[in-house]
């Protein structure tokens, strides 16, 4: 059970008037929680079985625009309903909101009651099932990086997002003094998430002004993605409740480093042992790990879109910023796309450093599992590790450098099409295309300043 509240415990809490609201949520393409706030009594009387939402929730952009060009839904199709099916194993308290619990839902087709193939939780479930057929379970951890800002979201919006002031004035990497000043936000983040059943390990200052990182203990892949999504949501709500704001944009200013989501992965066998570990292998790596990692590396260009879904995501990939651009691996070296961690120990695992803080964890983990599984199926061999400054490695393969390129590589990926189906990949290719179309339509401040007089 991933949550920390049984249905019976919820009923008892409702009868004692301790809980009056149940947030009933799905995860959208952008990795956000969308749904309804149920009166708890109605939830336990009937909505726990199912409720409904408009099927446009898996076809909008960040601004909830009704984007055309999707086969799954459209104006012509009448934008019908999906069934939201609560996954009661995810029921949990939401301690940062009074009297509130939360449940995550799967999305089902209204007529067939089959899971919607392009729903993020469904896509991850599918890859978890493939791995299970091979006798394995994936355990993952995502590290959440983000910036805290002095002002609230509303203040920033009203000022047109000008004068964005981070909460601190200097690089706060591992900085105890500066992060003490951020405890009004970060302490409730840690403690409330912990009480919500999310095993927070720590928070720390990161290598920029106002940048924080939140680490959560590794867990089975679906739990990891659920934890990430709820934690990101909590950070925003708790920052808001304190009159501050938190941003998970991958790159909010050209001259500051961006924010990442590093993804740690290991594969476990049926005896619940880390199947990546073999004490007799190089660096303690098993053959299975070598094949899985070779798949991750080979197919990184195919799934880069799922690690970097917006135009802005690609601005983070810059030399000398710890945001890697090369699909090679290394031993405890932060300049390569993939870093071997815990080498020689039972905790041996691979960390993918390519993803930005703006990724959708379900899609990112699903795509990486698909690549790793393909590596195992193809019995791929792992090249020797890269060393030194990988940014300068001339022969190492690059990941796509723009959303346009990443979209093309994703769209043409046989591996992804076989893992997720043509319809699913076409759906996300349309999502990426829309981001490009929207960006191409706007005239930016940069163009005006550069060309107004001089062009
Ligand atoms: P660092 O010092 O680089 O932050 P940590 O030891 O704190 O490294 O681990 C980083 C993340 O890796 C944590 O979220 C931790 O739970 C996770 N992790 C540890 N062991 C494993 C494993 N076997 N598989 C996947 N993730 C793991």
XYZ file of C-alpha atoms and ligand atoms in Angstrom, residues 139-141 143 201 216-218 264-266 268 274 334 339 347 349, ligand 1:
44
model
C 12.724 0.604 -7.550
C 13.296 4.275 -8.192
C 13.897 7.599 -6.502
C 15.247 14.089 -6.662
C 14.856 11.588 3.456
C 12.483 10.908 -0.985
C 13.477 7.321 -0.183
C 13.494 4.975 -3.164
C 17.802 6.666 -9.530
C 16.897 3.200 -10.728
C 17.542 -0.384 -9.700
C 14.947 -6.189 -7.899
C 18.913 -5.819 -5.893
C 28.293 14.398 -12.571
C 26.071 8.109 -13.288
C 22.846 -0.294 -3.331
C 22.149 1.737 -9.109
P 23.391 11.424 -2.869
O 24.431 11.461 -1.807
O 23.924 11.495 -4.266
O 22.232 12.356 -2.633
P 21.889 9.240 -1.719
O 22.592 8.073 -1.112
O 21.272 10.232 -0.779
O 22.824 9.932 -2.794
O 20.755 8.668 -2.647
C 20.060 9.428 -3.597
C 18.733 8.758 -3.866
O 18.945 7.416 -4.301
C 17.851 8.667 -2.609
O 16.554 9.146 -2.925
C 17.834 7.177 -2.287
O 16.623 6.757 -1.675
C 18.005 6.572 -3.667
N 18.476 5.176 -3.652
C 19.279 4.573 -2.735
N 19.440 3.267 -3.038
C 18.715 3.031 -4.176
C 18.480 1.887 -5.002
N 19.018 0.700 -4.735
N 17.694 2.049 -6.078
C 17.160 3.231 -6.398
N 17.346 4.337 -5.664
C 18.113 4.255 -4.570
